[in-house]
Amino acid sequence: MKLIESIRIAMRALAANKLRSVLTMLGIIIGVGSVIALMSIGRGAQKYVTDQFAGLGSNLLFIAPGQFEDGPPQERTNIKLLTLGDMQAIGDQSRAPDVKAVSAEFSSRATLTRGKKDVQVDVHATLPSYRTVINWEMSQGEFFSQADFDQHARVVVLGFDAYTKLFAANEYPIDQIIQVDNLPCRVIGVMAKKGGGLGGNQDQSLFIPLTTAQDRLFKQKTVSGDYQVNVIYVSVVSEERTASATDQIISIMRERRKISYLSGDDFSIISQNDLISVVGGVLNVLTIFLGAIAGISLLVGGIGIMNIMLVSVTERTREIGLRKAVGAKRRDVLLQFLVEAVTLSLLGGIIGISLGVGGAKAVTLAFDSFQAVVGLDAVLIAFLFSMAVGLVFGIYPAYRASRLNPIDALRYE
Amino acid sequence: MQPPVNNARSVQDAVISVRELTKFYQMGDMEVRALRGIALDIWRGEMVAIMGPSGSGKSTLMNMIGCLDVPSNGTYYLDGVDVSKLNDDELAEIRCRKIGFVFQSFNLLPRTTALANVELPLIYGGVSGRQRRQRAEEVLKLVGLGDRLDHKPNELSGGQQQRVAIARALGNHPAMILADEPTGNLDTKTSIEIMELFQRLNQEQGITIVFVTHNPETAEYCERVIHFRDGLIARDERQRPTSGIIKASAASQTQLDGMRLADQWY
């Protein structure tokens, strides 16, 4: 008997029990739909993060103290901190010709107070070059200047959310005085809104000259009297020069920090690509995890199909007996019920795929900056997977049907 | 082993030729001997009734000659083919090509048109689409349902459903029709019509028909009646069959027309 004939028989049997068929398919529909939707959203999140990093300004390198290692973050003791002197050495054009610009920051937290209003912010104690290296626009006023830095001036620039929390909508913030942990400072500018980043809200922040912060706020000078920083930002001339810039930075840093020939670096240079791949890896794991959960619902859907097919075989015992009496071979009966199960799961898969794609599109529409990415591979995998579910869970009921004895089956009431 | 030549008819004329046929069933510790050595020839063109009380072995014999089961011992030639040692799939093939089944409860597929029901054995016989439909129409016309092709079983009367089943049995040009209590679910008038149809098919088309029944009225239409008792053939008699024509002349013609009309109503 031909396959087409089996498919026609199967479709007729499924159409005869429409409600049951739809309910059976529901498990597969939900499973496949959620696989597609979650995978698409996961991929979208990955793209979103990548785009965010790209927005930081291209060709950026980060230098941090200590070595980054795989595995869980450990208590990092005896780490030799970075200093402003390190940054100035790297910024020396004669020693590191591939470095275009440098900046650094010391980050901490502080409470801003103005009148009765107060807000907790991330403090970026930094240099005038910070804004251009990080590629961040101003919304009002201006960033602090080299003169402010040199004079240890008590001037601050507010992040956008810090500004809105301290000032009413119609208030002009420039030249107003606010308290930074009880240190009165003058507001000279407000940054443009940047949106949520990886380490929390980037707009709930304060920018202050490093000199001012370490003399008057945090008192974190090193023994030698140098200013201490957490991160040095390095902007490289062009992307192709990243490797040579890295080499130049390593040799400068090793010399300055007096690292012996045999010892490893006690600092890390991280490129944007490194960060993207780290975050991408985390998101990948998350996507796979979500996919696995959705896969479980596919499994449950498959069991539902098996259950219904077993019921169907029992219900149609007489029909099977008759078919066998008029000449159906085992193979014919097996094929008939297998095709029925696969048709159920495949139809469910196709509906699930369209619902999943629809869900991903809906998420894209709901969040303007976010775009779910529907991969053709995910669709194909879901399609094949739903077919496999039908085969795997349909084979046992079909086998049972094919083994029925025609005499008993015809007598079955 | 070749069955011996009997009554000057050749082996080729035997549709069913059974020798020393036995069938045992194991039921717990007990061995049930359903058939205890049967020898039987049914010739081409015969219309035979196999009768006997329950437990006489007639149903077991029906399963054997219907190729639904294989004997424990002995040989069975169906249309010249030894079918006593075939496996399940080979038996299915034989059933498809050589035997047309008619059941007491019709066993039509529900929600399926008469035409599709009749096409079923043709599908398994590997007949292609157009020929299949053509043949199904042909046999449905032969049983007088040429105007009911697209009706589903629940839109047909009992008699009409049995006609569909008979048409289904005829599809693959079988060597014989095996009918198991074909009038058991029908009223008397319809039973007469169905038996007349069988008789007509037997006389006009020369189709071999074997009935398995305990209804003496069914047996009346046959030229040969085989009685079973305790797994053996008790009597094998030839008789002058009741003819539908005789019955029709006994009843008034108008009455019969009325019956046919009534049948169409239900």
XYZ file of C-alpha atoms in Angstrom:
679
model
C 0.000 0.000 0.000
C 1.271 3.398 -0.863
C 2.248 6.058 1.656
C -0.204 8.541 0.146
C -3.017 6.090 0.801
C -1.893 5.792 4.434
C -1.809 9.561 4.816
C -5.338 9.843 3.404
C -6.625 7.195 5.789
C -4.845 8.892 8.696
C -6.233 12.323 7.851
C -9.742 10.887 7.656
C -9.335 9.211 11.048
C -8.035 12.436 12.602
C -10.797 14.529 11.041
C -13.367 12.120 12.468
C -12.228 13.053 15.981
C -11.452 16.737 15.599
C -11.613 17.843 19.222
C -9.500 14.958 20.420
C -6.948 15.537 17.670
C -6.636 19.221 18.560
C -6.291 18.503 22.279
C -3.633 15.912 21.553
C -1.755 18.313 19.352
C -1.901 20.993 22.053
C 1.040 19.486 23.921
C 3.199 19.620 20.807
C 1.881 23.065 19.875
C 2.851 24.479 23.276
C 6.186 22.662 23.266
C 7.263 23.721 19.798
C 5.801 27.200 20.224
C 7.765 27.831 23.399
C 10.967 26.383 21.938
C 10.729 28.762 18.990
C 9.674 31.785 21.043
C 12.301 31.298 23.777
C 15.119 30.558 21.339
C 14.217 33.647 19.311
C 14.053 35.851 22.392
C 17.348 34.416 23.689
C 19.036 35.134 20.390
C 17.517 38.603 20.415
C 18.929 39.252 23.882
C 22.356 38.199 22.668
C 22.155 40.585 19.750
C 20.927 43.354 22.038
C 23.912 42.963 24.378
C 26.340 42.834 21.484
C 24.872 46.016 20.099
C 25.172 47.663 23.512
C 28.886 46.911 23.635
C 29.349 48.139 20.120
C 27.770 51.408 21.263
C 30.574 51.877 23.798
C 32.850 53.054 21.042
C 34.840 50.766 18.846
C 38.396 49.610 19.436
C 38.134 49.912 23.179
C 40.389 47.939 25.550
C 39.912 47.637 29.292
C 42.796 47.104 31.686
C 41.945 45.733 35.092
C 44.155 44.655 37.988
C 44.664 40.923 38.599
C 44.122 38.012 36.264
C 40.707 36.916 35.152
C 40.255 33.218 35.513
C 37.574 30.825 34.486
C 35.228 29.522 37.085
C 33.520 31.265 39.965
C 34.916 34.623 41.048
C 37.310 34.129 43.926
C 38.368 36.403 46.688
C 41.179 38.242 45.017
C 43.769 39.144 47.585
C 47.109 40.845 47.171
C 46.118 42.505 43.977
C 48.373 45.316 42.991
C 46.044 48.120 41.989
C 46.370 50.245 38.890
C 47.385 53.860 39.186
C 46.996 57.049 37.267
C 50.705 56.763 36.509
C 50.086 53.493 34.683
C 47.506 55.262 32.557
C 49.800 58.153 31.760
C 52.559 55.734 30.736
C 50.211 53.917 28.379
C 49.043 57.229 26.965
C 52.626 58.103 26.040
C 52.553 58.226 22.235
C 56.246 57.487 21.891
C 56.000 54.236 23.826
C 52.576 53.049 22.646
C 52.042 54.505 19.171
C 48.901 52.419 18.536
C 47.058 53.917 21.491
C 44.864 56.823 20.485
C 43.474 57.938 23.818
C 43.393 56.774 27.422
C 41.201 57.330 30.402
C 40.656 55.686 33.762
C 38.203 55.592 36.574
C 37.871 54.755 40.194
C 34.358 53.650 40.965
C 32.546 53.691 44.235
C 29.143 54.522 45.630
C 27.878 57.651 47.302
C 24.677 59.317 48.437
C 23.657 62.553 46.741
C 21.529 64.965 48.750
C 19.791 68.128 47.678
C 17.349 69.637 50.122
C 15.080 66.811 51.196
C 15.802 64.674 48.152
C 18.546 62.086 48.102
C 19.649 59.276 45.826
C 22.233 56.465 45.891
C 24.486 56.565 42.847
C 27.513 54.898 41.298
C 30.370 57.349 41.435
C 32.744 57.413 38.491
C 35.809 59.290 39.675
C 37.542 59.881 36.378
C 39.368 62.109 33.936
C 38.140 64.669 31.381
C 39.005 62.222 28.601
C 36.443 59.719 29.917
C 33.485 61.058 27.982
C 35.126 60.872 24.579
C 36.736 57.477 25.176
C 33.449 55.953 26.383
C 31.506 57.781 23.674
C 28.763 59.331 25.794
C 26.810 62.478 24.871
C 25.848 65.344 27.177
C 22.271 66.485 27.600
C 22.977 69.708 29.489
C 26.046 71.740 30.418
C 29.421 70.181 29.879
C 31.822 67.555 31.221
C 34.548 68.702 33.609
C 37.718 70.055 32.036
C 41.432 69.454 32.525
C 41.525 72.655 34.566
C 38.840 71.317 36.911
C 40.863 68.110 37.209
C 44.118 69.880 37.922
C 42.513 72.190 40.477
C 40.758 69.333 42.283
C 37.599 71.370 41.688
C 34.416 70.386 43.469
C 32.396 70.046 40.300
C 30.211 67.086 39.326
C 28.330 65.827 36.284
C 25.053 63.945 36.928
C 23.766 60.852 35.195
C 20.343 61.391 33.723
C 18.379 59.470 36.374
C 20.346 61.054 39.217
C 19.373 64.411 37.727
C 15.664 63.593 37.470
C 15.597 62.304 41.034
C 17.217 65.391 42.510
C 15.633 68.076 40.366
C 12.064 68.850 39.385
C 11.305 68.843 35.677
C 11.368 72.651 35.375
C 14.508 73.178 37.482
C 17.771 74.133 35.798
C 20.507 72.019 37.388
C 23.603 73.832 36.204
C 25.483 75.689 38.975
C 23.246 74.239 41.664
C 24.990 72.847 44.740
C 24.399 69.258 45.834
C 25.925 67.225 48.671
C 28.037 64.220 47.696
C 28.423 62.293 50.954
C 28.326 65.695 52.735
C 30.830 67.286 50.355
C 29.128 70.248 48.670
C 29.734 70.204 44.907
C 28.583 72.297 41.984
C 26.682 70.631 39.144
C 28.170 71.593 35.784
C 26.503 69.111 33.445
C 24.050 66.242 32.894
C 24.796 63.185 30.761
C 22.437 61.974 28.030
C 20.171 59.047 28.882
C 21.900 55.750 28.128
C 19.477 53.108 29.343
C 19.979 49.993 31.407
C 23.322 48.293 31.068
C 24.778 45.076 32.375
C 25.861 46.350 35.767
C 22.587 48.021 36.659
C 21.279 51.417 35.720
C 24.035 53.407 34.035
C 22.039 56.614 34.382
C 21.933 56.531 38.185
C 25.475 57.833 38.357
C 27.783 60.706 39.165
C 30.990 61.834 37.435
C 33.601 63.686 39.424
C 37.286 64.480 38.808
C 39.479 61.671 40.162
C 41.647 64.214 41.967
C 38.718 65.734 43.811
C 37.267 62.330 44.711
C 40.438 60.860 46.118
C 41.513 63.959 48.005
C 38.163 64.825 49.470
C 35.860 61.811 49.242
C 37.507 58.423 49.355
C 41.121 59.045 50.348
C 42.475 56.167 48.315
C 45.922 57.371 47.328
C 48.653 54.745 47.141
C 51.710 54.768 49.387
C 53.679 56.600 46.735
C 51.010 59.269 46.567
C 49.733 58.178 43.173
C 46.026 58.088 42.392
C 44.469 54.655 42.356
C 42.070 53.495 39.627
C 39.966 50.351 38.982
C 39.961 50.413 35.244
C 42.045 51.983 32.538
C 40.275 52.576 29.245
C 42.365 52.506 26.112
C 41.090 53.587 22.728
C 43.112 51.975 19.941
C 43.905 53.710 16.652
C 42.048 51.092 14.597
C 40.687 47.633 15.035
C 43.546 45.938 13.152
C 46.025 47.490 15.561
C 44.377 46.016 18.661
C 46.918 43.181 18.899
C 49.964 45.427 18.593
C 48.453 47.946 21.015
C 47.925 45.104 23.489
C 51.567 44.073 23.165
C 52.728 47.659 23.730
C 50.528 47.980 26.818
C 51.787 44.692 28.244
C 55.420 45.690 27.926
C 54.808 49.105 29.497
C 52.821 47.603 32.370
C 55.293 44.795 33.073
C 58.146 47.270 33.181
C 56.303 49.718 35.427
C 55.109 46.996 37.785
C 58.553 45.345 37.834
C 57.316 41.892 36.882
C 60.139 39.410 36.484
C 60.662 37.562 33.220
C 59.230 34.309 34.535
C 56.148 35.665 36.282
C 52.818 36.123 34.610
C 50.982 39.408 34.246
C 49.252 40.735 37.352
C 46.758 42.678 35.246
C 44.313 41.853 32.494
C 43.643 43.412 29.145
C 40.143 42.775 27.956
C 38.889 43.681 24.536
C 35.298 44.363 23.665
C 35.206 41.074 21.781
C 36.276 39.253 24.951
C 33.401 40.840 26.848
C 30.929 40.069 24.109
C 31.987 36.449 24.004
C 31.789 36.112 27.793
C 28.311 37.619 27.960
C 27.316 35.756 24.794
C 28.406 32.517 26.421
C 26.255 33.182 29.469
C 23.269 33.990 27.285
C 23.917 30.897 25.213
C 23.703 28.736 28.304
C 20.495 30.526 29.241
C 19.042 29.950 25.781
C 19.904 26.257 25.890
C 18.396 26.024 29.351
C 15.144 27.612 28.197
C 15.181 25.329 25.176
C 15.578 22.309 27.426
C 12.566 23.312 29.507
C 10.550 23.715 26.333
C 11.899 20.348 25.214
C 10.388 18.767 28.307
C 6.978 20.038 27.312
C 7.567 18.457 23.899
C 8.249 15.189 25.663
C 5.015 15.519 27.616
C 3.230 16.267 24.355
C 4.715 13.102 22.886
C 3.436 11.038 25.790
C 0.006 12.572 25.188
C 0.148 11.414 21.573
C 1.131 7.915 22.661
C -1.732 7.821 25.138
C -4.296 8.883 22.567
C -2.946 6.507 19.954
C -3.224 3.600 22.400
C -6.829 4.574 23.112
C -7.455 4.867 19.407
C -6.034 1.414 18.718
C -8.295 -0.119 21.387
C -11.304 1.762 20.083
C -10.713 0.678 16.541
C -9.905 -2.949 17.237
C -12.768 -4.115 15.026
C -11.658 -1.834 12.234
C -8.150 -3.263 12.491
C -9.604 -6.777 12.456
C -11.621 -6.008 9.365
C -8.676 -4.440 7.574
C -6.602 -7.494 8.347
C -9.396 -9.825 7.209
C -9.630 -8.089 3.846
C -5.904 -8.261 3.290
C -4.013 -5.638 5.310
C -0.564 -6.880 6.231
C 1.151 -6.022 9.509
C 3.179 -3.423 7.705
C 0.022 -1.747 6.358
C -1.559 -1.456 9.806
C 1.723 -0.315 11.355
C 2.137 2.344 8.692
C -1.439 3.537 9.063
C -1.164 4.205 12.801
C 2.370 5.532 12.574
C 1.368 7.993 9.881
C -1.543 9.042 12.084
C 0.774 9.759 15.029
C 3.311 11.588 12.872
C 0.565 13.615 11.197
C -0.672 14.659 14.642
C 2.746 15.705 15.893
C 3.821 17.313 12.632
C 0.624 19.318 12.347
C 1.074 20.349 15.988
C 4.668 21.268 15.183
C 3.685 23.466 12.259
C 1.027 25.265 14.307
C 3.527 25.579 17.170
C 6.162 27.053 14.872
C 3.758 29.682 13.565
C 2.640 30.544 17.111
C 6.256 30.725 18.307
C 7.252 32.997 15.432
C 4.165 35.092 16.151
C 5.119 35.305 19.835
C 8.648 36.403 18.968
C 7.253 39.072 16.638
C 4.890 40.248 19.382
C 7.809 40.640 21.821
C 9.688 42.603 19.168
C 6.711 44.923 18.756
C 6.229 45.340 22.497
C 9.809 46.490 23.211
C 11.052 49.073 20.769
C 14.792 48.611 21.328
C 14.592 44.794 21.440
C 14.387 42.531 18.431
C 13.760 38.781 18.681
C 15.756 36.815 16.114
C 13.883 33.845 14.598
C 16.525 31.458 13.306
C 15.759 29.187 10.369
C 17.741 26.481 12.145
C 15.481 26.685 15.202
C 12.420 26.325 12.967
C 13.966 23.374 11.157
C 15.015 21.677 14.396
C 11.531 22.159 15.863
C 9.990 20.683 12.720
C 12.221 17.626 12.705
C 11.887 17.236 16.448
C 8.111 17.190 16.325
C 8.269 14.603 13.552
C 10.634 12.508 15.658
C 8.279 12.794 18.639
C 5.461 11.386 16.513
C 7.652 8.534 15.297
C 9.036 7.636 18.704
C 5.744 7.808 20.564
C 3.667 6.438 17.702
C 5.671 3.304 17.075
C 4.506 1.377 20.124
C 0.736 1.882 19.610
C 1.169 1.151 15.905
C 3.120 -1.988 16.697
C 0.372 -3.119 19.058
C -2.215 -2.536 16.346
C -0.200 -4.456 13.771
C 0.127 -7.479 16.079
C -3.605 -7.837 16.711
C -5.007 -11.212 15.782
C -7.774 -10.693 13.187
C -10.046 -13.344 14.733
C -9.945 -11.739 18.191
C -10.109 -8.254 16.745
C -13.238 -9.034 14.709
C -14.925 -10.520 17.750
C -13.980 -7.528 19.947
C -16.949 -5.590 21.292
C 0.130 -34.744 -0.464
C -2.384 -34.366 -3.272
C -6.051 -34.773 -2.385
C -7.559 -37.811 -4.078
C -9.694 -37.319 -7.160
C -13.363 -37.560 -6.286
C -16.557 -37.926 -8.353
C -14.539 -37.677 -11.546
C -13.901 -33.990 -10.836
C -10.293 -32.878 -11.051
C -8.356 -31.264 -8.212
C -8.411 -28.046 -10.209
C -12.158 -27.843 -9.640
C -11.818 -27.848 -5.850
C -11.840 -24.423 -4.295
C -11.313 -25.909 -0.866
C -9.562 -29.195 -0.395
C -8.909 -30.172 3.202
C -7.283 -33.399 4.439
C -6.812 -34.629 8.009
C -7.299 -31.142 9.308
C -6.956 -30.815 13.064
C -6.860 -27.840 15.393
C -5.998 -27.937 19.058
C -6.190 -25.076 21.499
C -4.347 -25.019 24.771
C -6.609 -23.653 27.494
C -4.725 -23.780 30.747
C -3.856 -27.420 31.354
C -6.597 -28.649 29.067
C -6.163 -29.291 25.406
C -9.286 -28.472 23.446
C -9.593 -30.430 20.216
C -11.736 -28.128 18.130
C -11.233 -30.033 14.865
C -10.418 -33.694 14.941
C -9.353 -34.653 11.450
C -11.556 -33.182 8.736
C -11.548 -34.176 5.082
C -13.600 -31.931 2.867
C -13.775 -30.790 -0.747
C -15.813 -27.823 -1.838
C -16.063 -27.503 -5.591
C -16.007 -24.487 -7.798
C -19.450 -22.974 -8.176
C -20.953 -24.668 -5.147
C -23.165 -22.953 -2.582
C -22.547 -24.726 0.701
C -23.823 -24.245 4.243
C -21.725 -25.433 7.161
C -24.022 -25.981 10.122
C -23.670 -27.126 13.658
C -24.364 -26.126 17.231
C -22.027 -23.901 19.218
C -18.820 -25.685 20.090
C -19.158 -28.067 17.170
C -16.018 -26.668 15.571
C -17.710 -24.859 12.705
C -16.322 -21.472 13.713
C -12.847 -22.961 13.999
C -13.258 -24.439 10.550
C -14.387 -21.064 9.269
C -11.214 -19.459 10.666
C -9.170 -22.175 8.935
C -10.807 -21.987 5.546
C -10.932 -18.188 5.850
C -7.141 -18.239 6.305
C -7.498 -16.308 9.553
C -5.721 -19.096 11.398
C -3.541 -22.058 10.504
C -4.343 -25.704 11.371
C -2.354 -27.673 13.947
C -2.051 -30.574 11.496
C -3.262 -31.526 8.047
C -3.321 -29.807 4.704
C -5.525 -27.151 3.219
C -5.445 -26.314 -0.462
C -7.301 -23.118 -1.284
C -7.752 -22.654 -5.029
C -4.798 -25.001 -5.588
C -2.467 -23.275 -3.108
C -1.299 -24.964 0.086
C -2.097 -22.398 2.717
C -1.710 -24.551 5.833
C 1.806 -23.386 6.643
C 1.844 -19.730 5.648
C 2.852 -16.888 7.973
C 0.650 -13.939 8.936
C 1.531 -11.692 6.024
C 1.222 -14.485 3.450
C -2.196 -15.335 4.890
C -3.194 -11.674 4.595
C -2.179 -11.752 0.943
C -4.249 -14.928 0.357
C -7.268 -13.458 2.161
C -6.980 -10.382 0.033
C -6.895 -12.216 -3.305
C -8.892 -15.403 -2.767
C -11.503 -14.805 -0.078
C -14.386 -12.363 0.250
C -15.690 -12.048 3.794
C -19.277 -11.256 4.739
C -19.942 -10.857 8.470
C -23.034 -10.972 10.630
C -22.502 -7.383 11.812
C -21.500 -6.089 8.343
C -18.227 -4.579 9.698
C -18.296 -1.558 7.453
C -16.012 1.351 8.314
C -18.175 4.047 9.923
C -18.247 7.566 8.439
C -16.961 6.095 5.188
C -18.929 5.967 1.952
C -20.136 2.722 0.422
C -17.695 3.262 -2.415
C -14.715 3.732 -0.077
C -15.752 0.693 1.947
C -15.843 -1.443 -1.178
C -12.490 -0.038 -2.285
C -10.788 -1.172 0.940
C -9.720 -4.699 -0.145
C -8.766 -3.264 -3.534
C -6.371 -0.842 -1.813
C -4.658 -3.711 -0.029
C -4.733 -5.672 -3.290
C -2.715 -2.906 -4.902
C -5.319 -1.849 -7.443
C -4.612 1.687 -8.658
C -6.950 4.609 -8.037
C -9.060 4.785 -11.202
C -9.419 1.061 -11.703
C -10.305 0.764 -8.052
C -13.185 3.172 -8.302
C -14.380 1.581 -11.510
C -14.382 -1.894 -9.984
C -16.084 -0.673 -6.786
C -18.870 0.938 -8.799
C -19.220 -2.198 -10.871
C -19.731 -4.503 -7.869
C -22.000 -2.024 -6.082
C -24.211 -2.004 -9.194
C -24.116 -5.786 -9.200
C -25.610 -5.899 -5.684
C -28.185 -3.269 -6.634
C -26.666 -0.226 -4.930
C -25.633 1.696 -8.033
C -27.532 4.708 -6.681
C -26.056 4.602 -3.172
C -22.345 4.986 -3.931
C -21.732 7.966 -1.691
C -23.936 6.958 1.203
C -22.345 6.255 4.540
C -23.299 3.186 6.602
C -25.514 5.213 8.962
C -27.493 6.408 5.939
C -28.195 2.855 4.768
C -30.612 0.197 6.013
C -29.315 -3.080 7.407
C -30.008 -4.874 4.168
C -28.242 -2.200 2.182
C -25.264 -2.317 4.524
C -24.999 -6.059 4.008
C -25.160 -5.493 0.251
C -22.224 -3.112 0.571
C -20.384 -5.811 2.509
C -21.160 -8.331 -0.232
C -19.905 -5.897 -2.857
C -16.751 -5.450 -0.801
C -16.310 -9.248 -0.745
C -16.637 -9.429 -4.537
C -14.071 -6.718 -5.337
C -10.910 -8.752 -5.835
C -12.612 -11.570 -7.853
C -12.186 -13.997 -4.945
C -12.162 -17.774 -5.309
C -14.967 -17.902 -2.792
C -17.161 -15.836 -0.540
C -17.127 -16.858 3.098
C -20.249 -15.639 4.891
C -20.560 -15.897 8.672
C -24.256 -15.714 9.648
C -24.910 -13.094 6.973
C -28.590 -12.724 7.874
C -28.117 -12.857 11.644
C -28.721 -9.126 12.113
C -31.499 -8.790 9.519
C -35.263 -9.173 9.648
C -36.970 -11.972 7.728
C -37.879 -9.974 4.616
C -34.410 -8.539 4.267
C -32.870 -11.929 4.985
C -34.778 -13.393 2.061
C -33.530 -10.621 -0.211
C -29.943 -11.100 0.868
C -30.131 -14.882 0.393
C -31.664 -14.346 -3.035
C -28.814 -12.036 -3.879
C -26.297 -14.696 -2.845
C -28.185 -17.263 -4.893
C -28.211 -14.995 -7.921
C -24.482 -14.308 -7.623
C -23.892 -18.054 -7.339
C -26.036 -18.931 -10.350
C -25.282 -16.005 -12.645
C -21.647 -15.334 -11.790
C -20.688 -18.859 -10.765
C -19.230 -17.626 -7.485
C -18.463 -20.226 -4.839
C -20.169 -19.326 -1.579
C -19.672 -20.945 1.827
C -22.043 -20.068 4.662
C -21.251 -20.745 8.289
C -24.552 -20.635 10.124
C -26.857 -22.290 12.552
C -29.904 -20.833 10.856
C -31.748 -23.602 8.913
C -33.399 -21.003 6.674
C -30.015 -19.939 5.365
C -29.153 -23.562 4.716
C -32.366 -24.042 2.716
C -30.929 -21.916 -0.083
C -27.876 -24.128 -0.463
C -27.467 -27.204 -2.594
C -25.176 -28.797 -0.058
C -25.316 -28.776 3.746
C -22.467 -30.009 5.948
C -23.361 -30.717 9.564
C -20.715 -30.495 12.249
C -20.682 -32.153 15.608
C -17.841 -32.431 18.132
C -15.128 -31.373 15.732
C -16.079 -33.822 13.020
C -18.338 -33.817 9.975
C -21.554 -35.562 11.052
C -23.430 -35.405 7.743
C -22.673 -34.064 4.277
C -25.934 -33.838 2.319
C -27.004 -32.591 -1.060
C -30.457 -31.114 -1.415
C -32.733 -29.281 -3.781
C -32.274 -25.657 -2.712
C -35.151 -23.359 -1.993
C -35.162 -21.000 -4.911
C -35.892 -17.338 -4.627
C -38.114 -17.713 -7.699
C -40.219 -20.319 -5.958
C -40.533 -18.094 -2.901
C -41.468 -15.144 -5.045
C -44.265 -17.052 -6.757
C -45.551 -18.160 -3.388
C -45.817 -14.615 -2.154
C -47.787 -12.182 -4.224
C -45.727 -9.980 -6.461
C -47.238 -6.769 -5.063
C -46.305 -7.797 -1.537
C -42.715 -8.286 -2.555
C -42.606 -4.891 -4.219
C -43.960 -3.448 -1.028
C -41.141 -5.077 0.906
C -38.531 -3.674 -1.408
C -40.019 -0.218 -1.088
C -40.081 -0.553 2.656
C -36.475 -1.608 2.658
C -35.515 1.548 0.897
C -37.318 3.594 3.484
C -35.300 2.328 6.393
